[in-house]
Short mmCIF file of N, CA and C in Angstrom, two decimals:
data_model
loop_
_atom_site.label_atom_id
_atom_site.label_comp_id
_atom_site.label_asym_id
_atom_site.label_seq_id
_atom_site.Cartn_x
_atom_site.Cartn_y
_atom_site.Cartn_z
N PRO A 1 -3.07 -0.35 -51.28
CA PRO A 1 -2.15 -0.30 -50.51
C PRO A 1 -1.20 1.18 -50.68
N VAL A 2 -0.93 1.08 -52.12
CA VAL A 2 -0.14 2.21 -52.96
C VAL A 2 -0.44 3.65 -52.23
N VAL A 3 -1.61 3.81 -52.31
CA VAL A 3 -2.27 5.30 -51.24
C VAL A 3 -1.96 4.93 -49.63
N ALA A 4 -2.21 4.00 -49.56
CA ALA A 4 -1.73 4.12 -47.95
C ALA A 4 -0.32 4.10 -47.69
N ALA A 5 0.29 3.98 -48.54
CA ALA A 5 1.76 3.67 -48.02
C ALA A 5 2.07 4.95 -48.37
N ASN A 6 1.64 6.08 -49.09
CA ASN A 6 1.90 7.28 -49.40
C ASN A 6 1.66 8.42 -48.52
N VAL A 7 2.34 8.20 -47.13
CA VAL A 7 2.52 8.90 -46.19
C VAL A 7 3.08 10.32 -46.03
N TYR A 8 3.76 10.24 -47.08
CA TYR A 8 4.67 11.66 -47.48
C TYR A 8 4.56 11.80 -48.58
N GLY A 9 3.77 11.73 -49.38
CA GLY A 9 3.50 12.17 -50.65
C GLY A 9 4.48 12.16 -51.52
N ASN A 10 5.25 11.04 -51.30
CA ASN A 10 6.31 11.43 -52.89
C ASN A 10 6.32 9.80 -53.57
N ILE A 11 5.14 9.68 -53.46
CA ILE A 11 5.28 7.69 -54.05
C ILE A 11 4.91 8.62 -55.59
N ASP A 12 5.38 7.75 -57.05
CA ASP A 12 5.19 7.45 -57.94
C ASP A 12 4.63 6.41 -58.79
N ALA A 13 4.28 6.18 -59.34
CA ALA A 13 3.77 4.81 -59.79
C ALA A 13 3.92 4.75 -61.39
N ILE A 14 4.92 3.58 -62.12
CA ILE A 14 4.76 3.63 -63.16
C ILE A 14 3.91 2.25 -63.60
N LEU A 15 2.98 2.14 -64.51
CA LEU A 15 2.12 1.74 -65.11
C LEU A 15 2.55 0.95 -65.89
N ASN A 16 2.31 -0.52 -66.25
CA ASN A 16 3.03 -1.04 -67.34
C ASN A 16 1.51 -2.14 -67.45
N PRO A 17 0.81 -2.28 -68.50
CA PRO A 17 -0.83 -3.12 -68.46
C PRO A 17 0.02 -4.33 -69.26
N ALA A 18 0.27 -3.60 -70.09
CA ALA A 18 1.01 -4.46 -71.58
C ALA A 18 2.15 -4.68 -72.30
N ASN A 19 3.20 -4.48 -71.73
CA ASN A 19 4.20 -4.09 -72.29
C ASN A 19 4.47 -2.59 -73.29
N GLY A 20 3.51 -1.81 -72.53
CA GLY A 20 3.00 -0.44 -72.34
C GLY A 20 1.14 -0.01 -72.51
N VAL A 21 0.93 0.59 -72.80
CA VAL A 21 -0.41 1.06 -72.88
C VAL A 21 -1.25 -0.05 -72.97
N GLY A 22 -1.52 -0.77 -73.70
CA GLY A 22 -2.34 -2.28 -74.28
C GLY A 22 -3.06 -1.08 -75.62
N ALA A 23 -4.16 -2.41 -76.21
CA ALA A 23 -4.24 -2.31 -77.15
C ALA A 23 -5.70 -1.28 -77.01
N SER A 24 -6.21 -1.14 -76.10
CA SER A 24 -7.40 -0.45 -75.53
C SER A 24 -7.45 0.01 -73.73
N LYS A 25 -8.56 0.61 -74.32
CA LYS A 25 -8.43 1.92 -72.90
C LYS A 25 -9.20 1.13 -71.77
N SER A 26 -8.71 0.34 -70.61
CA SER A 26 -9.10 -0.26 -69.42
C SER A 26 -9.88 0.43 -68.34
N THR A 27 -11.32 0.28 -68.58
CA THR A 27 -12.05 0.95 -67.24
C THR A 27 -11.46 0.52 -66.00
N ALA A 28 -10.92 -0.39 -65.39
CA ALA A 28 -10.19 -1.04 -64.25
C ALA A 28 -9.02 -0.08 -64.24
N TYR A 29 -8.24 0.37 -65.33
CA TYR A 29 -7.24 1.15 -65.13
C TYR A 29 -7.73 2.69 -64.85
N VAL A 30 -8.69 3.47 -65.57
CA VAL A 30 -9.58 4.28 -65.69
C VAL A 30 -9.25 4.60 -63.83
N ASN A 31 -10.30 3.44 -63.31
CA ASN A 31 -10.61 3.53 -61.78
C ASN A 31 -9.31 3.43 -60.85
N GLY A 32 -8.10 2.45 -61.08
CA GLY A 32 -6.92 2.74 -60.42
C GLY A 32 -6.39 3.95 -60.42
N ILE A 33 -6.20 4.60 -61.55
CA ILE A 33 -5.61 5.39 -61.53
C ILE A 33 -5.87 6.96 -60.66
N ALA A 34 -7.46 7.11 -61.14
CA ALA A 34 -8.16 8.11 -59.95
C ALA A 34 -7.97 7.96 -58.71
N GLN A 35 -7.94 5.99 -58.29
CA GLN A 35 -7.68 6.07 -56.87
C GLN A 35 -6.16 6.64 -56.65
N LEU A 36 -5.22 6.29 -57.18
CA LEU A 36 -4.02 6.88 -56.88
C LEU A 36 -3.85 7.98 -57.33
N LYS A 37 -4.60 8.95 -58.09
CA LYS A 37 -4.13 10.34 -58.04
C LYS A 37 -4.96 10.94 -57.06
N ALA A 38 -5.91 10.48 -56.53
CA ALA A 38 -6.91 11.49 -55.67
C ALA A 38 -5.71 10.68 -54.26
N GLY A 39 -5.19 9.77 -54.16
CA GLY A 39 -4.38 9.81 -52.92
C GLY A 39 -2.90 10.42 -52.99
N GLY A 40 -2.45 10.99 -53.94
CA GLY A 40 -1.58 11.69 -54.32
C GLY A 40 -0.19 11.37 -54.59
N VAL A 41 -0.57 10.40 -55.36
CA VAL A 41 0.42 9.21 -56.34
C VAL A 41 0.65 9.82 -57.29
N GLY A 42 1.81 10.26 -58.01
CA GLY A 42 2.31 9.98 -59.19
C GLY A 42 2.15 9.13 -60.17
N VAL A 43 1.51 9.21 -61.07
CA VAL A 43 1.46 8.46 -62.39
C VAL A 43 1.82 8.52 -63.70
N TYR A 44 2.60 7.64 -64.04
CA TYR A 44 3.46 7.58 -65.07
C TYR A 44 3.46 6.31 -66.11
N GLY A 45 3.05 6.63 -67.74
CA GLY A 45 2.84 5.34 -68.18
C GLY A 45 3.97 5.12 -68.75
N TYR A 46 4.14 2.98 -68.89
CA TYR A 46 5.02 2.91 -69.10
C TYR A 46 5.17 2.74 -70.95
N VAL A 47 7.06 3.16 -71.56
CA VAL A 47 6.50 2.87 -72.98
C VAL A 47 8.25 2.41 -73.37
N TYR A 48 8.26 1.21 -73.88
CA TYR A 48 9.76 0.69 -74.17
C TYR A 48 10.07 1.18 -75.80
N THR A 49 11.25 1.82 -75.75
CA THR A 49 11.88 2.15 -76.65
C THR A 49 12.76 1.24 -77.85
N SER A 50 13.19 0.13 -77.25
CA SER A 50 13.94 -0.42 -77.69
C SER A 50 15.57 -0.16 -78.11
N TYR A 51 16.05 0.64 -77.03
CA TYR A 51 17.28 1.12 -77.53
C TYR A 51 17.28 2.43 -78.66
N GLY A 52 16.42 2.92 -78.65
CA GLY A 52 16.53 3.98 -79.87
C GLY A 52 16.46 3.94 -80.95
N VAL A 53 15.84 2.39 -81.08
CA VAL A 53 15.53 1.70 -82.31
C VAL A 53 14.37 1.88 -82.81
N ARG A 54 13.02 1.81 -81.91
CA ARG A 54 11.95 1.67 -81.87
C ARG A 54 11.20 2.71 -82.87
N PRO A 55 10.30 2.81 -83.72
CA PRO A 55 9.79 3.79 -84.76
C PRO A 55 9.31 4.70 -83.19
N LEU A 56 9.86 6.23 -83.88
CA LEU A 56 9.28 7.01 -83.25
C LEU A 56 7.80 7.36 -83.20
N ALA A 57 7.30 6.82 -84.56
CA ALA A 57 5.70 7.11 -84.75
C ALA A 57 5.09 6.25 -83.66
N THR A 58 5.65 4.71 -83.20
CA THR A 58 4.67 4.07 -82.65
C THR A 58 5.47 4.53 -81.10
N VAL A 59 5.96 4.69 -80.71
CA VAL A 59 6.32 5.10 -79.52
C VAL A 59 5.61 6.68 -79.39
N LYS A 60 5.41 7.62 -79.58
CA LYS A 60 4.71 8.37 -79.88
C LYS A 60 3.37 8.02 -80.02
N ALA A 61 2.93 7.10 -80.90
CA ALA A 61 1.38 6.56 -80.26
C ALA A 61 0.91 6.25 -79.02
N GLU A 62 2.07 5.84 -78.46
CA GLU A 62 1.43 5.02 -77.35
C GLU A 62 1.28 6.28 -76.23
N ILE A 63 2.66 7.12 -76.24
CA ILE A 63 2.68 8.52 -75.29
C ILE A 63 0.95 8.89 -75.70
N ASP A 64 0.50 9.27 -76.67
CA ASP A 64 -0.77 9.70 -76.44
C ASP A 64 -1.69 8.96 -76.34
N ASN A 65 -1.90 7.67 -76.74
CA ASN A 65 -2.84 7.00 -75.68
C ASN A 65 -2.95 7.10 -74.22
N TRP A 66 -1.43 7.17 -73.61
CA TRP A 66 -1.47 7.21 -72.42
C TRP A 66 -1.80 8.64 -71.63
N GLN A 67 -1.70 9.57 -72.36
CA GLN A 67 -2.80 11.03 -72.18
C GLN A 67 -3.79 10.85 -72.43
N LEU A 68 -4.39 10.70 -73.30
CA LEU A 68 -5.62 10.69 -73.80
C LEU A 68 -6.64 10.15 -72.93
N TRP A 69 -6.34 8.52 -72.49
CA TRP A 69 -6.43 7.34 -71.80
C TRP A 69 -6.82 7.62 -70.54
N TYR A 70 -5.81 8.26 -70.21
CA TYR A 70 -5.37 8.05 -68.51
C TYR A 70 -4.82 9.32 -67.88
N GLY A 71 -4.61 9.94 -68.53
CA GLY A 71 -4.24 11.63 -67.69
C GLY A 71 -2.61 11.57 -66.93
N VAL A 72 -1.59 10.76 -67.49
CA VAL A 72 -0.78 10.24 -66.51
C VAL A 72 0.11 11.99 -66.43
N ALA A 73 0.75 11.76 -65.72
CA ALA A 73 1.59 12.73 -65.46
C ALA A 73 2.71 12.49 -66.07
N GLY A 74 3.16 11.87 -66.51
CA GLY A 74 4.15 11.82 -67.45
C GLY A 74 4.47 10.30 -68.39
N ILE A 75 5.92 9.99 -68.86
CA ILE A 75 6.04 8.71 -69.57
C ILE A 75 7.33 8.21 -69.05
N PHE A 76 7.38 6.98 -68.62
CA PHE A 76 8.63 6.32 -68.31
C PHE A 76 9.19 5.76 -69.96
N LEU A 77 10.19 6.16 -69.99
CA LEU A 77 10.72 5.49 -71.25
C LEU A 77 11.90 4.46 -70.81
N ASP A 78 11.50 3.34 -71.28
CA ASP A 78 12.40 1.90 -70.64
C ASP A 78 13.08 1.52 -71.95
N GLU A 79 14.07 1.56 -71.53
CA GLU A 79 15.56 0.61 -72.41
C GLU A 79 15.46 1.74 -73.44
N THR A 80 16.39 2.90 -72.62
CA THR A 80 16.81 4.15 -73.06
C THR A 80 18.38 3.56 -73.48
N GLY A 81 18.65 4.03 -74.70
CA GLY A 81 19.85 3.56 -75.62
C GLY A 81 20.67 5.22 -75.11
N ASN A 82 22.17 4.44 -74.87
CA ASN A 82 23.03 5.73 -74.42
C ASN A 82 24.02 7.01 -75.41
N SER A 83 23.28 6.14 -76.77
CA SER A 83 23.70 6.97 -78.30
C SER A 83 22.83 7.34 -79.24
N GLN A 84 21.72 7.46 -78.84
CA GLN A 84 20.58 7.87 -79.74
C GLN A 84 20.18 9.77 -79.25
N LEU A 85 20.92 10.44 -78.90
CA LEU A 85 20.57 11.68 -78.20
C LEU A 85 19.39 12.47 -79.05
N ALA A 86 19.56 12.40 -80.35
CA ALA A 86 18.22 13.25 -81.28
C ALA A 86 17.08 11.87 -81.09
N TYR A 87 17.06 11.01 -80.83
CA TYR A 87 15.98 10.55 -80.37
C TYR A 87 15.21 10.50 -79.43
N TYR A 88 16.10 10.61 -78.18
CA TYR A 88 15.12 10.92 -77.05
C TYR A 88 14.97 12.59 -76.96
N THR A 89 15.93 13.55 -78.01
CA THR A 89 15.69 14.53 -77.60
C THR A 89 14.04 15.03 -78.55
N ASP A 90 14.12 14.32 -79.36
CA ASP A 90 12.70 14.45 -80.09
C ASP A 90 11.36 13.73 -79.21
N LEU A 91 11.72 12.83 -78.27
CA LEU A 91 10.92 12.25 -77.84
C LEU A 91 10.66 13.34 -76.51
N TYR A 92 11.40 14.33 -75.73
CA TYR A 92 11.16 14.96 -74.58
C TYR A 92 10.42 16.02 -74.79
N SER A 93 10.88 16.64 -76.30
CA SER A 93 10.04 17.82 -76.78
C SER A 93 8.59 17.43 -76.85
N TYR A 94 8.62 16.16 -77.53
CA TYR A 94 7.01 15.47 -77.61
C TYR A 94 6.23 15.15 -76.40
N ILE A 95 6.79 14.61 -75.27
CA ILE A 95 6.52 14.60 -74.33
C ILE A 95 6.19 15.94 -73.85
N ASN A 96 7.32 16.85 -72.86
CA ASN A 96 6.90 17.89 -72.77
C ASN A 96 5.70 19.17 -72.96
N ALA A 97 5.96 19.18 -74.67
CA ALA A 97 5.00 20.07 -75.25
C ALA A 97 3.55 19.27 -74.51
N LYS A 98 3.76 18.14 -74.41
CA LYS A 98 2.36 18.24 -73.55
C LYS A 98 1.74 17.62 -72.18
N GLY A 99 2.93 18.44 -71.65
CA GLY A 99 2.74 19.07 -70.26
C GLY A 99 3.11 17.93 -69.11
N MET A 100 3.82 16.97 -69.80
CA MET A 100 3.98 15.77 -69.12
C MET A 100 5.70 15.50 -68.71
N LYS A 101 5.78 14.63 -67.57
CA LYS A 101 7.14 14.84 -67.34
C LYS A 101 7.89 13.27 -67.87
N VAL A 102 9.21 13.68 -68.26
CA VAL A 102 9.71 12.16 -68.70
C VAL A 102 10.88 11.74 -67.68
N ILE A 103 11.10 10.54 -67.73
CA ILE A 103 11.86 9.75 -66.86
C ILE A 103 12.56 8.42 -68.03
N LEU A 104 14.21 8.44 -67.95
CA LEU A 104 14.44 8.37 -69.53
C LEU A 104 15.15 6.84 -67.77
N ASN A 105 14.80 5.50 -68.94
CA ASN A 105 15.63 4.42 -67.91
C ASN A 105 16.28 3.91 -68.94
N PRO A 106 17.63 3.87 -68.66
CA PRO A 106 18.55 2.94 -69.27
C PRO A 106 19.19 2.39 -68.55
N GLY A 107 18.55 2.53 -67.55
CA GLY A 107 19.18 1.12 -66.14
C GLY A 107 21.16 0.90 -65.78
N THR A 108 21.73 1.85 -66.78
CA THR A 108 22.95 2.58 -66.65
C THR A 108 23.02 3.80 -66.49
N SER A 109 24.71 4.27 -66.64
CA SER A 109 24.96 5.72 -67.09
C SER A 109 24.30 5.94 -68.29
N ILE A 110 24.43 7.16 -68.54
CA ILE A 110 23.88 7.95 -69.39
C ILE A 110 24.95 8.83 -70.02
N PRO A 111 25.37 9.24 -71.14
CA PRO A 111 26.30 10.57 -71.36
C PRO A 111 25.13 11.88 -70.53
N GLU A 112 26.34 13.21 -70.15
CA GLU A 112 25.99 14.05 -69.76
C GLU A 112 24.97 15.16 -70.09
N ALA A 113 25.12 14.71 -71.80
CA ALA A 113 24.32 15.55 -72.69
C ALA A 113 23.01 15.18 -72.62
N TYR A 114 22.51 14.14 -72.07
CA TYR A 114 20.99 14.14 -71.61
C TYR A 114 19.87 14.33 -70.78
N VAL A 115 21.10 15.10 -69.67
CA VAL A 115 20.68 15.91 -68.62
C VAL A 115 19.18 16.32 -68.92
N PRO A 116 19.94 18.03 -69.92
CA PRO A 116 18.64 18.54 -70.84
C PRO A 116 17.02 18.03 -70.97
N ILE A 117 17.73 16.79 -71.60
CA ILE A 117 15.51 15.93 -72.35
C ILE A 117 15.60 15.16 -71.10
N MET A 118 15.54 15.59 -69.92
CA MET A 118 14.92 14.64 -69.03
C MET A 118 14.34 15.05 -67.48
N ASP A 119 13.50 14.77 -66.94
CA ASP A 119 12.95 15.50 -65.93
C ASP A 119 13.62 14.12 -64.56
N SER A 120 13.60 12.77 -65.07
CA SER A 120 14.69 11.96 -63.79
C SER A 120 15.22 10.71 -65.01
N ALA A 121 16.10 10.31 -64.59
CA ALA A 121 16.78 9.29 -65.33
C ALA A 121 16.90 7.71 -64.00
N THR A 122 16.87 7.01 -64.57
CA THR A 122 17.20 5.92 -63.87
C THR A 122 19.07 5.17 -64.02
N ILE A 123 20.01 5.55 -63.79
CA ILE A 123 21.13 5.51 -63.82
C ILE A 123 21.69 4.47 -63.58
N TYR A 124 20.43 3.27 -62.95
CA TYR A 124 21.15 1.59 -62.52
C TYR A 124 20.20 0.91 -61.91
N GLU A 125 20.33 -0.60 -62.00
CA GLU A 125 18.69 -1.10 -62.61
C GLU A 125 20.16 -2.00 -62.22
N ASN A 126 20.00 -2.44 -61.48
CA ASN A 126 21.06 -4.69 -61.11
C ASN A 126 20.49 -4.76 -59.84
N THR A 127 21.25 -6.13 -59.27
CA THR A 127 21.39 -6.72 -58.40
C THR A 127 22.03 -6.26 -57.32
N ALA A 128 22.05 -6.51 -55.99
CA ALA A 128 22.77 -6.19 -55.43
C ALA A 128 24.37 -6.42 -55.16
N SER A 129 24.52 -7.48 -56.00
CA SER A 129 25.75 -7.98 -56.10
C SER A 129 26.83 -7.10 -57.53
N VAL A 130 25.77 -6.01 -57.64
CA VAL A 130 26.70 -5.52 -58.93
C VAL A 130 26.89 -4.55 -58.66
N ALA A 131 28.25 -3.81 -58.24
CA ALA A 131 28.59 -2.25 -57.57
C ALA A 131 28.04 -1.27 -58.23
N PHE A 132 27.61 -0.60 -57.24
CA PHE A 132 26.56 1.06 -58.18
C PHE A 132 27.87 2.37 -57.87
N ASN A 133 27.93 3.07 -59.07
CA ASN A 133 29.42 3.88 -59.32
C ASN A 133 28.78 4.91 -60.27
N PRO A 134 28.20 5.99 -59.80
CA PRO A 134 27.38 6.68 -60.75
C PRO A 134 28.77 7.63 -61.11
N PRO A 135 28.53 8.02 -62.49
CA PRO A 135 29.60 8.78 -62.74
C PRO A 135 29.63 10.32 -61.92
N ALA A 136 31.00 11.10 -61.91
CA ALA A 136 30.60 12.24 -60.78
C ALA A 136 30.28 13.14 -61.25
N TRP A 137 29.79 13.52 -62.49
CA TRP A 137 28.91 14.58 -62.73
C TRP A 137 27.48 14.70 -62.58
N VAL A 138 26.72 13.44 -61.88
CA VAL A 138 25.91 13.84 -61.26
C VAL A 138 25.90 14.47 -59.69
N ALA A 139 26.55 14.86 -59.45
CA ALA A 139 26.55 15.58 -58.38
C ALA A 139 26.71 16.40 -58.73
N ASN A 140 26.48 17.74 -60.08
CA ASN A 140 26.43 18.84 -60.54
C ASN A 140 25.32 18.86 -60.40
N TYR A 141 24.39 18.16 -60.67
CA TYR A 141 22.30 18.40 -60.63
C TYR A 141 21.79 18.03 -59.44
N PRO A 142 20.43 18.35 -59.62
CA PRO A 142 19.61 17.92 -58.25
C PRO A 142 19.45 16.66 -58.48
N ALA A 143 19.69 15.99 -56.59
CA ALA A 143 19.05 14.68 -56.98
C ALA A 143 17.97 13.98 -57.54
N SER A 144 16.99 14.92 -57.40
CA SER A 144 15.78 14.89 -58.21
C SER A 144 16.45 14.23 -59.68
N LYS A 145 16.83 14.86 -60.35
CA LYS A 145 17.44 14.42 -61.70
C LYS A 145 17.60 12.61 -62.02
N PHE A 146 18.32 12.21 -60.51
CA PHE A 146 18.73 10.60 -60.83
C PHE A 146 17.90 9.60 -59.72
N GLY A 147 17.57 8.35 -60.60
CA GLY A 147 17.33 7.15 -59.74
C GLY A 147 17.79 5.94 -59.93
N ALA A 148 17.48 4.84 -59.32
CA ALA A 148 18.59 4.14 -58.88
C ALA A 148 17.84 2.93 -58.66
N LEU A 149 17.50 1.61 -59.08
CA LEU A 149 16.56 0.45 -58.50
C LEU A 149 17.79 -0.62 -58.45
N GLN A 150 17.53 -1.32 -57.13
CA GLN A 150 18.00 -2.68 -56.78
C GLN A 150 17.23 -3.80 -56.58
N TYR A 151 17.44 -4.22 -57.31
CA TYR A 151 16.73 -5.67 -57.10
C TYR A 151 17.24 -6.94 -56.36
N GLY A 152 16.26 -8.49 -55.96
CA GLY A 152 17.25 -9.26 -55.48
C GLY A 152 17.85 -8.97 -54.33
N ALA A 153 17.75 -7.89 -53.37
CA ALA A 153 18.63 -7.51 -52.15
C ALA A 153 17.70 -7.76 -50.62
N SER A 154 18.54 -8.31 -50.15
CA SER A 154 18.02 -8.69 -48.50
C SER A 154 17.13 -7.21 -48.04
N GLN A 155 17.05 -7.11 -46.54
CA GLN A 155 16.51 -5.88 -46.55
C GLN A 155 17.58 -5.13 -45.66
N ALA A 156 18.77 -5.46 -45.28
CA ALA A 156 20.09 -4.88 -44.93
C ALA A 156 20.68 -4.03 -46.31
N GLN A 157 20.69 -5.36 -47.27
CA GLN A 157 21.04 -5.09 -48.54
C GLN A 157 20.42 -3.76 -48.95
N MET A 158 18.99 -3.82 -48.93
CA MET A 158 18.72 -2.75 -49.77
C MET A 158 18.91 -1.31 -48.27
N GLN A 159 18.76 -1.34 -47.18
CA GLN A 159 19.19 -0.01 -46.81
C GLN A 159 20.55 0.50 -46.90
N ALA A 160 21.14 -0.42 -47.10
CA ALA A 160 22.94 0.17 -46.91
C ALA A 160 22.47 0.66 -48.49
N PHE A 161 21.76 0.02 -49.45
CA PHE A 161 21.96 0.38 -50.74
C PHE A 161 20.98 2.03 -50.87
N VAL A 162 20.02 2.05 -50.24
CA VAL A 162 19.58 3.54 -50.11
C VAL A 162 20.59 4.38 -49.57
N THR A 163 21.06 4.06 -48.91
CA THR A 163 22.01 5.19 -47.55
C THR A 163 22.91 5.28 -48.79
N LEU A 164 23.84 4.36 -49.59
CA LEU A 164 24.46 4.63 -50.83
C LEU A 164 24.32 5.57 -51.43
N ALA A 165 23.37 5.45 -52.17
CA ALA A 165 22.49 6.16 -53.10
C ALA A 165 22.67 7.52 -52.72
N LYS A 166 21.74 7.71 -51.69
CA LYS A 166 21.66 9.06 -51.10
C LYS A 166 23.12 9.91 -51.21
N SER A 167 23.79 9.60 -50.66
CA SER A 167 25.29 9.82 -51.14
C SER A 167 25.94 10.04 -51.85
N LYS A 168 25.64 9.51 -53.28
CA LYS A 168 25.93 9.99 -54.33
C LYS A 168 24.45 10.88 -55.19
N ASN A 169 23.99 11.32 -54.50
CA ASN A 169 23.57 12.39 -55.04
C ASN A 169 21.80 11.89 -56.15
N ILE A 170 21.46 10.52 -55.43
CA ILE A 170 20.49 9.94 -56.06
C ILE A 170 18.62 10.22 -55.31
N GLY A 171 18.07 10.94 -55.82
CA GLY A 171 17.05 10.91 -55.30
C GLY A 171 15.75 10.20 -55.39
N TYR A 172 16.18 9.16 -56.49
CA TYR A 172 15.29 8.49 -56.41
C TYR A 172 15.53 6.99 -56.11
#
């Protein structure tokens, strides 16, 4: 269904089999990822960082497994802390050196200093009842640098949210 929905070639999938890459390579994931890639879907591996306190060696080992086992296009770093610039700079350099993209997910605003160490960041992750007000500096960068996730919304709320997000320079 994801491949069939990718009519415009603009869908990316973030995969999370076991709160991360899992303990071993999965044949089902190999086959599913091959189908997604053949359908033009971007594939990203999920890795949580515990807001910048999870050991870098552990995070890097998961990144290595995502690349080795599944050949993903990038890594979605969840639970991004907003006061650990050195930690995320290290991870960005590590991931980027492997030829992969980096999506940060603080789920809220981050300091502007993070912009050079990300390909994109999810700067809002909340329900329709929580207002979306990105920082003004977001307008100074390409919309592709930013994403927003809203959940628990009706169809009308989601449509209004997408319109609002686009007007605030949010590309995803």
